[in-house]
mmCIF file of C-alpha atoms and ligand atoms in Angstrom:
data_model
loop_
_atom_site.group_PDB
_atom_site.id
_atom_site.type_symbol
_atom_site.label_atom_id
_atom_site.label_comp_id
_atom_site.label_asym_id
_atom_site.label_seq_id
_atom_site.Cartn_x
_atom_site.Cartn_y
_atom_site.Cartn_z
ATOM 1 C CA UNK M 1 14.594 -12.301 -23.990
ATOM 2 C CA UNK M 2 12.965 -10.692 -20.947
ATOM 3 C CA UNK M 3 12.249 -6.970 -21.236
ATOM 4 C CA UNK M 4 14.247 -4.386 -19.293
ATOM 5 C CA UNK M 5 12.982 -3.310 -15.863
ATOM 6 C CA UNK M 6 9.310 -4.218 -15.522
ATOM 7 C CA UNK M 7 6.846 -4.979 -12.745
ATOM 8 C CA UNK M 8 4.660 -8.010 -13.286
ATOM 9 C CA UNK M 9 1.297 -7.496 -11.623
ATOM 10 C CA UNK M 10 -0.296 -10.837 -10.824
ATOM 11 C CA UNK M 11 -4.037 -10.197 -10.714
ATOM 12 C CA UNK M 12 -4.734 -13.775 -9.704
ATOM 13 C CA UNK M 13 -2.619 -13.221 -6.578
ATOM 14 C CA UNK M 14 -4.573 -10.011 -5.960
ATOM 15 C CA UNK M 15 -7.942 -11.749 -6.064
ATOM 16 C CA UNK M 16 -6.519 -14.597 -3.965
ATOM 17 C CA UNK M 17 -5.522 -12.033 -1.325
ATOM 18 C CA UNK M 18 -8.970 -10.448 -1.398
ATOM 19 C CA UNK M 19 -10.451 -13.915 -0.840
ATOM 20 C CA UNK M 20 -8.049 -14.547 2.027
ATOM 21 C CA UNK M 21 -9.087 -11.261 3.654
ATOM 22 C CA UNK M 22 -12.736 -12.145 3.104
ATOM 23 C CA UNK M 23 -12.202 -15.428 4.953
ATOM 24 C CA UNK M 24 -10.519 -13.629 7.865
ATOM 25 C CA UNK M 25 -13.300 -11.045 8.119
ATOM 26 C CA UNK M 26 -16.335 -12.970 6.839
ATOM 27 C CA UNK M 27 -18.840 -10.584 8.404
ATOM 28 C CA UNK M 28 -17.175 -7.362 7.310
ATOM 29 C CA UNK M 29 -17.415 -5.381 4.121
ATOM 30 C CA UNK M 30 -14.078 -4.829 2.432
ATOM 31 C CA UNK M 31 -12.922 -1.345 1.522
ATOM 32 C CA UNK M 32 -9.849 -2.009 -0.611
ATOM 33 C CA UNK M 33 -7.258 0.729 -0.131
ATOM 34 C CA UNK M 34 -5.835 1.710 -3.519
ATOM 35 C CA UNK M 35 -4.296 5.103 -2.735
ATOM 36 C CA UNK M 36 -0.901 6.047 -4.212
ATOM 37 C CA UNK M 37 -1.623 4.264 -7.482
ATOM 38 C CA UNK M 38 -2.588 1.121 -5.571
ATOM 39 C CA UNK M 39 0.729 1.124 -3.720
ATOM 40 C CA UNK M 40 2.545 1.374 -7.029
ATOM 41 C CA UNK M 41 0.646 -1.484 -8.713
ATOM 42 C CA UNK M 42 -1.612 0.669 -10.926
ATOM 43 C CA UNK M 43 -4.888 1.910 -9.426
ATOM 44 C CA UNK M 44 -7.118 1.281 -12.427
ATOM 45 C CA UNK M 45 -6.152 -2.304 -13.314
ATOM 46 C CA UNK M 46 -6.167 -3.121 -9.597
ATOM 47 C CA UNK M 47 -9.632 -1.599 -9.090
ATOM 48 C CA UNK M 48 -10.960 -3.497 -12.112
ATOM 49 C CA UNK M 49 -9.510 -6.764 -10.845
ATOM 50 C CA UNK M 50 -11.042 -6.162 -7.401
ATOM 51 C CA UNK M 51 -14.587 -6.194 -8.749
ATOM 52 C CA UNK M 52 -15.589 -8.204 -5.661
ATOM 53 C CA UNK M 53 -14.466 -5.476 -3.231
ATOM 54 C CA UNK M 54 -17.366 -3.681 -1.523
ATOM 55 C CA UNK M 55 -15.721 -0.267 -1.755
ATOM 56 C CA UNK M 56 -12.413 1.444 -2.420
ATOM 57 C CA UNK M 57 -10.421 4.008 -0.480
ATOM 58 C CA UNK M 58 -8.013 6.600 -1.839
ATOM 59 C CA UNK M 59 -6.179 9.392 -0.039
ATOM 60 C CA UNK M 60 -7.109 12.371 -2.221
ATOM 61 C CA UNK M 61 -10.034 13.544 -4.276
ATOM 62 C CA UNK M 62 -8.160 13.502 -7.593
ATOM 63 C CA UNK M 63 -7.399 9.817 -7.080
ATOM 64 C CA UNK M 64 -11.109 9.183 -6.663
ATOM 65 C CA UNK M 65 -12.017 11.191 -9.763
ATOM 66 C CA UNK M 66 -9.517 9.201 -11.849
ATOM 67 C CA UNK M 67 -11.237 5.970 -10.748
ATOM 68 C CA UNK M 68 -14.685 7.325 -11.633
ATOM 69 C CA UNK M 69 -13.421 8.497 -15.023
ATOM 70 C CA UNK M 70 -12.120 4.977 -15.632
ATOM 71 C CA UNK M 71 -15.638 3.667 -15.000
ATOM 72 C CA UNK M 72 -15.214 2.279 -11.471
ATOM 73 C CA UNK M 73 -18.688 2.048 -9.930
ATOM 74 C CA UNK M 74 -18.108 0.891 -6.362
ATOM 75 C CA UNK M 75 -18.258 3.251 -3.429
ATOM 76 C CA UNK M 76 -15.071 5.289 -2.998
ATOM 77 C CA UNK M 77 -13.968 6.814 0.306
ATOM 78 C CA UNK M 78 -11.526 9.723 0.235
ATOM 79 C CA UNK M 79 -9.420 9.309 3.379
ATOM 80 C CA UNK M 80 -8.308 12.946 3.573
ATOM 81 C CA UNK M 81 -11.675 14.303 2.513
ATOM 82 C CA UNK M 82 -11.941 17.867 1.194
ATOM 83 C CA UNK M 83 -10.137 20.993 2.303
ATOM 84 C CA UNK M 84 -12.361 23.622 0.667
ATOM 85 C CA UNK M 85 -15.808 23.944 -0.833
ATOM 86 C CA UNK M 86 -14.617 23.298 -4.358
ATOM 87 C CA UNK M 87 -13.296 19.874 -3.365
ATOM 88 C CA UNK M 88 -16.536 19.142 -1.536
ATOM 89 C CA UNK M 89 -18.400 19.867 -4.798
ATOM 90 C CA UNK M 90 -16.158 17.361 -6.555
ATOM 91 C CA UNK M 91 -17.056 14.725 -3.945
ATOM 92 C CA UNK M 92 -20.715 15.336 -4.616
ATOM 93 C CA UNK M 93 -20.311 15.407 -8.390
ATOM 94 C CA UNK M 94 -18.251 12.210 -8.585
ATOM 95 C CA UNK M 95 -20.073 10.407 -5.790
ATOM 96 C CA UNK M 96 -17.028 10.232 -3.527
ATOM 97 C CA UNK M 97 -17.316 9.806 0.243
ATOM 98 C CA UNK M 98 -15.131 12.153 2.287
ATOM 99 C CA UNK M 99 -13.670 11.448 5.699
ATOM 100 C CA UNK M 100 -14.652 14.326 7.994
ATOM 101 C CA UNK M 101 -11.884 15.027 10.474
ATOM 102 C CA UNK M 102 -12.050 18.755 11.225
ATOM 103 C CA UNK M 103 -14.492 21.427 12.373
ATOM 104 C CA UNK M 104 -13.647 23.409 9.260
ATOM 105 C CA UNK M 105 -14.963 20.604 7.046
ATOM 106 C CA UNK M 106 -18.137 20.460 9.128
ATOM 107 C CA UNK M 107 -18.704 24.184 8.608
ATOM 108 C CA UNK M 108 -18.184 23.841 4.866
ATOM 109 C CA UNK M 109 -20.754 21.038 4.761
ATOM 110 C CA UNK M 110 -23.237 23.124 6.738
ATOM 111 C CA UNK M 111 -22.930 26.110 4.435
ATOM 112 C CA UNK M 112 -22.847 24.107 1.204
ATOM 113 C CA UNK M 113 -25.748 23.808 -1.141
ATOM 114 C CA UNK M 114 -25.281 20.399 -2.764
ATOM 115 C CA UNK M 115 -27.555 18.895 -5.394
ATOM 116 C CA UNK M 116 -26.623 15.461 -4.088
ATOM 117 C CA UNK M 117 -25.836 15.000 -0.406
ATOM 118 C CA UNK M 118 -22.581 13.170 0.317
ATOM 119 C CA UNK M 119 -22.006 10.027 2.350
ATOM 120 C CA UNK M 120 -19.451 10.906 5.027
ATOM 121 C CA UNK M 121 -17.096 9.005 7.322
ATOM 122 C CA UNK M 122 -16.724 10.822 10.649
ATOM 123 C CA UNK M 123 -13.272 10.179 12.033
ATOM 124 C CA UNK M 124 -12.337 9.823 15.683
ATOM 125 C CA UNK M 125 -8.733 10.405 16.664
ATOM 126 C CA UNK M 126 -8.458 7.427 19.006
ATOM 127 C CA UNK M 127 -4.722 7.792 19.564
ATOM 128 C CA UNK M 128 -2.919 8.078 16.227
ATOM 129 C CA UNK M 129 -2.967 11.875 16.622
ATOM 130 C CA UNK M 130 -2.935 12.523 12.924
ATOM 131 C CA UNK M 131 -6.416 13.130 11.456
ATOM 132 C CA UNK M 132 -9.669 13.002 13.395
ATOM 133 C CA UNK M 133 -11.709 14.621 16.122
ATOM 134 C CA UNK M 134 -10.637 14.380 19.731
ATOM 135 C CA UNK M 135 -13.036 12.403 21.924
ATOM 136 C CA UNK M 136 -14.362 15.638 23.493
ATOM 137 C CA UNK M 137 -15.395 17.035 20.103
ATOM 138 C CA UNK M 138 -16.638 13.855 18.503
ATOM 139 C CA UNK M 139 -20.243 13.637 19.669
ATOM 140 C CA UNK M 140 -20.929 17.333 19.057
ATOM 141 C CA UNK M 141 -19.659 17.005 15.526
ATOM 142 C CA UNK M 142 -21.712 13.855 15.030
ATOM 143 C CA UNK M 143 -24.833 15.792 16.089
ATOM 144 C CA UNK M 144 -24.065 18.546 13.607
ATOM 145 C CA UNK M 145 -23.529 16.107 10.761
ATOM 146 C CA UNK M 146 -26.795 14.366 11.650
ATOM 147 C CA UNK M 147 -28.632 17.652 11.226
ATOM 148 C CA UNK M 148 -26.820 18.676 8.041
ATOM 149 C CA UNK M 149 -28.875 18.409 4.860
ATOM 150 C CA UNK M 150 -25.747 17.985 2.712
ATOM 151 C CA UNK M 151 -25.004 14.691 4.499
ATOM 152 C CA UNK M 152 -26.542 11.267 3.771
ATOM 153 C CA UNK M 153 -27.755 9.866 7.077
ATOM 154 C CA UNK M 154 -26.374 8.463 9.212
ATOM 155 C CA UNK M 155 -22.651 9.259 8.995
ATOM 156 C CA UNK M 156 -20.278 6.289 9.021
ATOM 157 C CA UNK M 157 -17.816 6.152 11.917
ATOM 158 C CA UNK M 158 -14.116 5.579 11.394
ATOM 159 C CA UNK M 159 -10.791 5.548 13.216
ATOM 160 C CA UNK M 160 -7.250 4.417 12.430
ATOM 161 C CA UNK M 161 -4.885 2.211 14.439
ATOM 162 C CA UNK M 162 -1.364 3.483 15.057
ATOM 163 C CA UNK M 163 0.410 0.361 16.314
ATOM 164 C CA UNK M 164 -1.576 -2.620 15.078
ATOM 165 C CA UNK M 165 1.567 -4.185 13.592
ATOM 166 C CA UNK M 166 3.056 -4.519 17.101
ATOM 167 C CA UNK M 167 1.265 -7.548 18.475
ATOM 168 C CA UNK M 168 1.995 -6.953 22.152
ATOM 169 C CA UNK M 169 1.537 -3.199 22.132
ATOM 170 C CA UNK M 170 -1.178 -2.045 24.572
ATOM 171 C CA UNK M 171 -2.013 1.018 22.460
ATOM 172 C CA UNK M 172 -4.300 -0.928 20.125
ATOM 173 C CA UNK M 173 -6.629 -2.139 22.901
ATOM 174 C CA UNK M 174 -6.770 1.401 24.225
ATOM 175 C CA UNK M 175 -7.716 2.746 20.806
ATOM 176 C CA UNK M 176 -10.374 0.043 20.394
ATOM 177 C CA UNK M 177 -11.828 0.854 23.835
ATOM 178 C CA UNK M 178 -11.942 4.583 23.175
ATOM 179 C CA UNK M 179 -13.586 4.135 19.780
ATOM 180 C CA UNK M 180 -16.085 1.644 21.224
ATOM 181 C CA UNK M 181 -17.019 4.078 23.990
ATOM 182 C CA UNK M 182 -17.387 7.036 21.642
ATOM 183 C CA UNK M 183 -19.562 5.306 19.062
ATOM 184 C CA UNK M 184 -21.700 3.289 21.506
ATOM 185 C CA UNK M 185 -25.357 3.821 20.723
ATOM 186 C CA UNK M 186 -24.742 5.810 17.542
ATOM 187 C CA UNK M 187 -26.213 4.574 14.278
ATOM 188 C CA UNK M 188 -23.941 4.070 11.276
ATOM 189 C CA UNK M 189 -21.420 1.486 10.073
ATOM 190 C CA UNK M 190 -18.003 1.393 11.722
ATOM 191 C CA UNK M 191 -14.508 0.964 10.309
ATOM 192 C CA UNK M 192 -11.289 0.487 12.265
ATOM 193 C CA UNK M 193 -8.918 -2.103 10.822
ATOM 194 C CA UNK M 194 -6.095 -1.656 8.340
ATOM 195 C CA UNK M 195 -4.235 -4.823 7.237
ATOM 196 C CA UNK M 196 -2.484 -5.375 10.556
ATOM 197 C CA UNK M 197 -5.739 -4.717 12.398
ATOM 198 C CA UNK M 198 -7.676 -7.291 10.438
ATOM 199 C CA UNK M 199 -4.931 -9.920 10.539
ATOM 200 C CA UNK M 200 -4.183 -9.655 14.252
ATOM 201 C CA UNK M 201 -6.965 -7.877 16.153
ATOM 202 C CA UNK M 202 -10.291 -9.642 16.012
ATOM 203 C CA UNK M 203 -12.010 -6.836 17.938
ATOM 204 C CA UNK M 204 -11.035 -4.395 15.201
ATOM 205 C CA UNK M 205 -13.051 -6.052 12.436
ATOM 206 C CA UNK M 206 -16.369 -4.116 12.632
ATOM 207 C CA UNK M 207 -18.669 -3.581 9.604
ATOM 208 C CA UNK M 208 -15.889 -2.360 7.314
ATOM 209 C CA UNK M 209 -12.234 -3.385 7.086
ATOM 210 C CA UNK M 210 -9.689 -1.304 5.165
ATOM 211 C CA UNK M 211 -6.872 -3.532 3.905
ATOM 212 C CA UNK M 212 -4.094 -2.000 1.862
ATOM 213 C CA UNK M 213 -0.738 -3.744 2.030
ATOM 214 C CA UNK M 214 -2.228 -7.222 2.609
ATOM 215 C CA UNK M 215 -4.109 -6.996 -0.698
ATOM 216 C CA UNK M 216 -0.788 -6.620 -2.451
ATOM 217 C CA UNK M 217 0.499 -9.766 -0.783
ATOM 218 C CA UNK M 218 2.769 -8.262 1.827
ATOM 219 C CA UNK M 219 2.792 -8.880 5.572
ATOM 220 C CA UNK M 220 2.383 -5.741 7.675
ATOM 221 C CA UNK M 221 4.275 -7.345 10.561
ATOM 222 C CA UNK M 222 8.006 -7.085 11.188
ATOM 223 C CA UNK M 223 9.874 -10.352 10.568
ATOM 224 C CA UNK M 224 7.018 -12.026 8.724
ATOM 225 C CA UNK M 225 6.322 -12.468 5.034
ATOM 226 C CA UNK M 226 3.251 -12.928 2.844
ATOM 227 C CA UNK M 227 3.393 -16.717 3.064
ATOM 228 C CA UNK M 228 3.024 -16.529 6.870
ATOM 229 C CA UNK M 229 -0.311 -14.741 6.356
ATOM 230 C CA UNK M 230 -1.574 -16.962 3.536
ATOM 231 C CA UNK M 231 -1.070 -14.121 1.045
ATOM 232 C CA UNK M 232 0.613 -14.103 -2.363
ATOM 233 C CA UNK M 233 2.860 -11.306 -3.631
ATOM 234 C CA UNK M 234 1.206 -9.339 -6.417
ATOM 235 C CA UNK M 235 4.181 -7.401 -7.769
ATOM 236 C CA UNK M 236 7.297 -9.094 -9.079
ATOM 237 C CA UNK M 237 9.990 -6.613 -10.077
ATOM 238 C CA UNK M 238 12.233 -7.971 -12.795
ATOM 239 C CA UNK M 239 14.907 -6.909 -15.228
ATOM 240 C CA UNK M 240 17.652 -8.622 -17.207
ATOM 241 C CA UNK M 241 21.382 -9.159 -17.035
ATOM 242 C CA UNK M 242 23.045 -6.866 -19.561
ATOM 243 C CA UNK M 243 26.719 -7.736 -19.023
ATOM 244 C CA UNK M 244 28.940 -10.257 -17.262
ATOM 245 C CA UNK M 245 32.637 -9.765 -16.670
ATOM 246 C CA UNK M 246 35.446 -11.470 -14.795
ATOM 247 C CA UNK M 247 37.336 -9.273 -12.332
ATOM 248 C CA UNK M 248 40.587 -9.890 -10.516
ATOM 249 C CA UNK M 249 40.833 -9.933 -6.741
ATOM 250 C CA UNK M 250 41.347 -6.346 -5.580
ATOM 251 C CA UNK M 251 39.143 -4.713 -8.247
ATOM 252 C CA UNK M 252 36.802 -2.049 -6.818
ATOM 253 C CA UNK M 253 33.220 -2.024 -8.131
ATOM 254 C CA UNK M 254 30.955 0.940 -8.821
ATOM 255 C CA UNK M 255 30.745 4.513 -7.523
ATOM 256 C CA UNK M 256 33.035 5.151 -4.585
ATOM 257 C CA UNK M 257 34.619 1.729 -5.131
ATOM 258 C CA UNK M 258 33.679 0.683 -1.645
ATOM 259 C CA UNK M 259 33.068 -2.941 -2.578
ATOM 260 C CA UNK M 260 36.310 -4.664 -3.506
ATOM 261 C CA UNK M 261 36.605 -8.205 -4.927
ATOM 262 C CA UNK M 262 38.230 -10.397 -2.299
ATOM 263 C CA UNK M 263 38.609 -13.234 -4.821
ATOM 264 C CA UNK M 264 38.532 -13.537 -8.612
ATOM 265 C CA UNK M 265 34.929 -12.503 -9.192
ATOM 266 C CA UNK M 266 32.368 -13.001 -11.927
ATOM 267 C CA UNK M 267 30.450 -9.741 -11.905
ATOM 268 C CA UNK M 268 26.954 -9.363 -13.359
ATOM 269 C CA UNK M 269 25.401 -6.043 -14.323
ATOM 270 C CA UNK M 270 21.592 -5.847 -14.200
ATOM 271 C CA UNK M 271 19.533 -3.069 -15.776
ATOM 272 C CA UNK M 272 17.764 -1.561 -12.796
ATOM 273 C CA UNK M 273 18.671 1.177 -10.345
ATOM 274 C CA UNK M 274 17.289 3.911 -8.168
ATOM 275 C CA UNK M 275 15.910 5.594 -11.295
ATOM 276 C CA UNK M 276 13.487 2.672 -11.369
ATOM 277 C CA UNK M 277 12.773 2.769 -7.665
ATOM 278 C CA UNK M 278 15.214 0.085 -6.592
ATOM 279 C CA UNK M 279 16.430 1.386 -3.208
ATOM 280 C CA UNK M 280 19.789 3.124 -3.313
ATOM 281 C CA UNK M 281 20.368 2.078 0.272
ATOM 282 C CA UNK M 282 20.193 -1.656 -0.462
ATOM 283 C CA UNK M 283 23.374 -2.940 1.133
ATOM 284 C CA UNK M 284 25.956 -5.262 -0.407
ATOM 285 C CA UNK M 285 24.589 -8.719 0.299
ATOM 286 C CA UNK M 286 20.974 -7.873 -0.567
ATOM 287 C CA UNK M 287 19.654 -10.994 -2.337
ATOM 288 C CA UNK M 288 18.706 -10.947 -6.020
ATOM 289 C CA UNK M 289 17.435 -13.944 -8.030
ATOM 290 C CA UNK M 290 19.238 -15.051 -11.176
ATOM 291 C CA UNK M 291 18.089 -18.342 -12.718
ATOM 292 C CA UNK M 292 16.138 -18.977 -9.530
ATOM 293 C CA UNK M 293 19.331 -18.760 -7.491
ATOM 294 C CA UNK M 294 20.029 -16.112 -4.867
ATOM 295 C CA UNK M 295 23.100 -14.019 -5.576
ATOM 296 C CA UNK M 296 24.289 -10.987 -3.617
ATOM 297 C CA UNK M 297 24.093 -7.408 -4.783
ATOM 298 C CA UNK M 298 27.559 -5.844 -4.432
ATOM 299 C CA UNK M 299 28.678 -2.221 -4.550
ATOM 300 C CA UNK M 300 26.476 0.857 -4.667
ATOM 301 C CA UNK M 301 23.180 0.947 -6.494
ATOM 302 C CA UNK M 302 23.404 3.446 -9.349
ATOM 303 C CA UNK M 303 20.624 5.139 -11.314
ATOM 304 C CA UNK M 304 20.196 2.548 -14.051
ATOM 305 C CA UNK M 305 22.223 -0.441 -12.934
ATOM 306 C CA UNK M 306 23.157 -2.698 -10.073
ATOM 307 C CA UNK M 307 26.099 -5.069 -9.833
ATOM 308 C CA UNK M 308 25.861 -8.685 -8.683
ATOM 309 C CA UNK M 309 28.422 -11.242 -7.579
ATOM 310 C CA UNK M 310 27.824 -14.192 -9.933
ATOM 311 C CA UNK M 311 30.933 -16.123 -8.879
ATOM 312 C CA UNK M 312 28.718 -18.856 -7.383
ATOM 313 C CA UNK M 313 26.299 -18.760 -10.330
ATOM 314 C CA UNK M 314 28.667 -19.531 -13.219
ATOM 315 C CA UNK M 315 25.857 -20.670 -15.533
ATOM 316 C CA UNK M 316 24.360 -17.133 -15.674
ATOM 317 C CA UNK M 317 24.210 -15.605 -19.156
ATOM 318 C CA UNK M 318 23.650 -12.145 -20.531
ATOM 319 C CA UNK M 319 19.906 -11.780 -21.119
ATOM 320 C CA UNK M 320 18.911 -13.848 -18.089
ATOM 321 C CA UNK M 321 15.901 -12.621 -16.142
ATOM 322 C CA UNK M 322 16.762 -11.059 -12.801
ATOM 323 C CA UNK M 323 14.180 -10.821 -9.994
ATOM 324 C CA UNK M 324 14.522 -7.995 -7.479
ATOM 325 C CA UNK M 325 11.482 -8.902 -5.365
ATOM 326 C CA UNK M 326 8.160 -10.685 -5.588
ATOM 327 C CA UNK M 327 7.748 -14.303 -6.639
ATOM 328 C CA UNK M 328 10.484 -16.311 -4.906
ATOM 329 C CA UNK M 329 12.001 -13.300 -3.137
ATOM 330 C CA UNK M 330 9.873 -11.565 -0.494
ATOM 331 C CA UNK M 331 9.835 -7.776 -0.717
ATOM 332 C CA UNK M 332 9.742 -7.816 3.100
ATOM 333 C CA UNK M 333 13.265 -9.263 3.047
ATOM 334 C CA UNK M 334 14.561 -6.673 0.581
ATOM 335 C CA UNK M 335 13.101 -3.898 2.738
ATOM 336 C CA UNK M 336 15.123 -5.130 5.704
ATOM 337 C CA UNK M 337 18.327 -5.076 3.641
ATOM 338 C CA UNK M 338 17.567 -1.508 2.585
ATOM 339 C CA UNK M 339 16.525 -0.230 6.037
ATOM 340 C CA UNK M 340 13.030 0.586 4.860
ATOM 341 C CA UNK M 341 9.537 -0.949 4.759
ATOM 342 C CA UNK M 342 7.862 -2.815 1.890
ATOM 343 C CA UNK M 343 5.291 -0.017 1.475
ATOM 344 C CA UNK M 344 8.078 2.349 0.424
ATOM 345 C CA UNK M 345 9.601 -0.086 -2.055
ATOM 346 C CA UNK M 346 6.258 -0.723 -3.757
ATOM 347 C CA UNK M 347 5.198 2.943 -3.888
ATOM 348 C CA UNK M 348 8.575 4.079 -5.199
ATOM 349 C CA UNK M 349 8.629 2.032 -8.398
ATOM 350 C CA UNK M 350 8.944 4.814 -10.979
ATOM 351 C CA UNK M 351 6.941 5.330 -14.188
ATOM 352 C CA UNK M 352 9.960 4.180 -16.226
ATOM 353 C CA UNK M 353 9.167 0.647 -15.055
ATOM 354 C CA UNK M 354 6.490 -0.826 -17.249
ATOM 355 C CA UNK M 355 3.643 -2.518 -15.365
ATOM 356 C CA UNK M 356 2.889 -5.796 -17.073
ATOM 357 C CA UNK M 357 -0.538 -6.870 -15.910
ATOM 358 C CA UNK M 358 -1.517 -10.507 -15.959
ATOM 359 C CA UNK M 359 -0.554 -13.825 -14.568
ATOM 360 C CA UNK M 360 2.736 -14.667 -16.208
ATOM 361 C CA UNK M 361 3.682 -12.518 -19.144
ATOM 362 C CA UNK M 362 7.003 -12.912 -21.090
HETATM 363 C C1 PLP V 1 -3.391 3.549 4.108
HETATM 364 C C2 PLP V 1 -4.513 3.366 5.050
HETATM 365 C C3 PLP V 1 -5.077 2.097 5.267
HETATM 366 C C4 PLP V 1 -4.453 0.816 4.732
HETATM 367 O O1 PLP V 1 -3.308 0.500 5.517
HETATM 368 P P1 PLP V 1 -2.475 -0.849 5.299
HETATM 369 O O2 PLP V 1 -1.488 -0.843 6.406
HETATM 370 O O3 PLP V 1 -1.804 -0.701 3.961
HETATM 371 O O4 PLP V 1 -3.436 -1.963 5.328
HETATM 372 C C5 PLP V 1 -6.219 2.022 6.042
HETATM 373 N N1 PLP V 1 -6.767 3.129 6.599
HETATM 374 C C6 PLP V 1 -6.236 4.356 6.431
HETATM 375 C C7 PLP V 1 -6.879 5.533 7.081
HETATM 376 C C8 PLP V 1 -5.079 4.514 5.674
HETATM 377 O O5 PLP V 1 -4.553 5.734 5.538
#
């Protein structure tokens, strides 16, 4: 019998996706983005499986420390860098590479007395308007970092694309132009592309690419799925059917009773809900796989359970495996039914859901 709610993590799909990215960016180094627990997949098993990645990126220093403590040896960039001197010390101690995006960080570096200088990634705000130096400040800060004895020379140069998933959006070319102008003539490796950048914008490849979502086998583009990009889904979220019951036409199902049987209905109850990270906003009609067949979710998602209309899947039995997304059911499609994006669905899988790492457990 399949276990209750669990997330199968297919490491073979993960390494396939890394290979696919490698073939799309054959002249770039790959910095695999494994922030937020590798988008919910488990940062440590993912990092171990990505032994062929050239570097990793996390958002925060504690995520980097956890990787070092697990024995990960590749380079690790910390995308938010440090806020104070204490966090800078941790970068130095654990050999983590901060992104430098503010004058305050530059001052801290200049006044620090580090045993080991840190490798830094100087960030240009080329139009995202989140982290990074404005064009007017960029070169001056670069000069300061080049003279700073706490910094390994030369600094790497980085920016982030805001709209790379919109293929006809002019913003991306503008960001690429601005970055190109700002870094022209400076030494140091460059990094621009996230997943959408590397899949769709050849000019964004540079020395380092920073794929996140594509590694996990998800398309970053609206209305496309992994298969369209030659990627394979890494996470398959599964549970089991715990009850089946016949209902008469007119019976109302679940909290609020806003889904009402319009025919005699065979109702299935599956053991997964928003307490596991299944989206509460998934609408009636969201597809779910039972015995390889798509059946619709009906009624509201509750904390531990969802209800399914099995009327057209009469062979279903209690104990059957139920797939919520992943193999055979693109998470991109579920995100559309829940008015969200696949990133959110993957990150929100809660600790109650056991990660089962491997090719095909059960
Ligand atoms: C999260 C992140 C990435 C990866 O983005 P994807 O869309 O998941 O590929 C790359 N760069 C930065 C700065 C990020 O914050």
